[in-house]
């Protein structure tokens, strides 16, 4: 189950229309899966109450991917920098 719902994602992106609900729902699932891959654990299995910074990281990914659907244009960041800050602090592995 996703830690962010469509209502929260749309509020974060200031989207008032219904046309993109399925697209946003798909991005929620993808963003959480990507974050969990970077962290090395399943968020809902790790925390009884999901920390706000992890929710914010998922919202940042959703917003970034919604606005930048293709790898073209001037904003060619792979992942927003704020997401890397959260991952660095919470990941379950280290590079040696």
Short mmCIF file of C-alpha atoms in Angstrom, two decimals:
data_model
loop_
_atom_site.label_atom_id
_atom_site.label_comp_id
_atom_site.label_asym_id
_atom_site.label_seq_id
_atom_site.Cartn_x
_atom_site.Cartn_y
_atom_site.Cartn_z
CA UNK A 1 0.00 0.00 0.00
CA UNK A 2 1.26 3.45 -0.87
CA UNK A 3 2.29 5.90 1.85
CA UNK A 4 0.85 8.79 -0.21
CA UNK A 5 -2.62 8.92 -1.73
CA UNK A 6 -3.82 10.69 -4.86
CA UNK A 7 -5.46 13.48 -2.84
CA UNK A 8 -2.18 14.32 -1.06
CA UNK A 9 -0.17 14.13 -4.29
CA UNK A 10 -2.61 16.43 -6.11
CA UNK A 11 -2.57 18.89 -3.21
CA UNK A 12 1.24 18.88 -3.26
CA UNK A 13 1.24 19.66 -6.99
CA UNK A 14 -1.75 22.06 -6.79
CA UNK A 15 -3.77 19.99 -9.28
CA UNK A 16 -7.52 20.58 -9.13
CA UNK A 17 -8.75 18.50 -12.07
CA UNK A 18 -9.49 14.76 -12.23
CA UNK A 19 -8.11 13.93 -15.69
CA UNK A 20 -4.67 12.78 -14.48
CA UNK A 21 -5.74 10.76 -11.42
CA UNK A 22 -4.63 7.43 -12.90
CA UNK A 23 -1.33 8.90 -14.09
CA UNK A 24 -0.70 10.35 -10.63
CA UNK A 25 -1.65 7.05 -8.98
CA UNK A 26 0.88 5.24 -11.19
CA UNK A 27 3.55 7.80 -10.30
CA UNK A 28 2.83 7.32 -6.58
CA UNK A 29 3.52 3.60 -6.86
CA UNK A 30 6.63 4.15 -8.97
CA UNK A 31 8.01 6.87 -6.70
CA UNK A 32 7.60 4.77 -3.56
CA UNK A 33 9.14 1.73 -5.25
CA UNK A 34 12.08 3.83 -6.42
CA UNK A 35 12.61 5.34 -2.98
CA UNK A 36 12.45 1.91 -1.34
CA UNK A 37 15.01 0.63 -3.83
CA UNK A 38 17.35 3.49 -2.94
CA UNK A 39 16.77 2.97 0.80
CA UNK A 40 17.17 -0.80 0.75
CA UNK A 41 13.97 -1.52 2.70
CA UNK A 42 10.18 -1.45 2.44
CA UNK A 43 8.98 1.73 4.15
CA UNK A 44 5.78 0.30 5.65
CA UNK A 45 7.61 -2.74 7.02
CA UNK A 46 10.31 -0.58 8.61
CA UNK A 47 8.09 2.01 10.34
CA UNK A 48 4.84 1.73 12.23
CA UNK A 49 4.23 5.42 11.50
CA UNK A 50 5.81 6.66 8.27
CA UNK A 51 8.18 9.58 8.96
CA UNK A 52 7.34 12.89 7.34
CA UNK A 53 10.66 13.11 5.48
CA UNK A 54 9.94 9.85 3.64
CA UNK A 55 6.50 11.09 2.66
CA UNK A 56 8.05 14.33 1.45
CA UNK A 57 10.63 12.41 -0.60
CA UNK A 58 7.86 10.45 -2.34
CA UNK A 59 5.95 13.68 -3.01
CA UNK A 60 9.11 15.29 -4.44
CA UNK A 61 9.59 12.36 -6.82
CA UNK A 62 5.95 12.39 -7.86
CA UNK A 63 6.02 16.12 -8.56
CA UNK A 64 9.31 15.90 -10.43
CA UNK A 65 8.20 12.98 -12.57
CA UNK A 66 4.79 14.56 -13.26
CA UNK A 67 6.37 17.80 -14.49
CA UNK A 68 9.28 16.12 -16.32
CA UNK A 69 7.77 13.14 -18.09
CA UNK A 70 10.53 12.86 -20.68
CA UNK A 71 14.30 13.32 -20.46
CA UNK A 72 14.25 16.57 -22.40
CA UNK A 73 14.25 20.23 -21.50
CA UNK A 74 16.23 22.29 -19.04
CA UNK A 75 15.43 20.38 -15.84
CA UNK A 76 17.27 17.11 -16.47
CA UNK A 77 17.78 16.03 -12.86
CA UNK A 78 17.47 12.29 -12.34
CA UNK A 79 16.13 12.66 -8.78
CA UNK A 80 15.48 15.89 -6.85
CA UNK A 81 18.36 16.71 -4.50
CA UNK A 82 16.07 16.68 -1.45
CA UNK A 83 15.34 13.00 -2.10
CA UNK A 84 19.07 12.16 -1.98
CA UNK A 85 19.31 13.96 1.38
CA UNK A 86 16.60 11.73 2.84
CA UNK A 87 18.11 8.58 1.32
CA UNK A 88 21.56 9.42 2.64
CA UNK A 89 20.22 9.77 6.18
CA UNK A 90 17.94 6.71 6.18
CA UNK A 91 19.35 4.07 3.83
CA UNK A 92 20.09 0.63 5.26
CA UNK A 93 23.45 0.15 3.54
CA UNK A 94 26.75 1.95 3.05
CA UNK A 95 29.34 2.03 0.30
CA UNK A 96 32.85 1.08 1.36
#
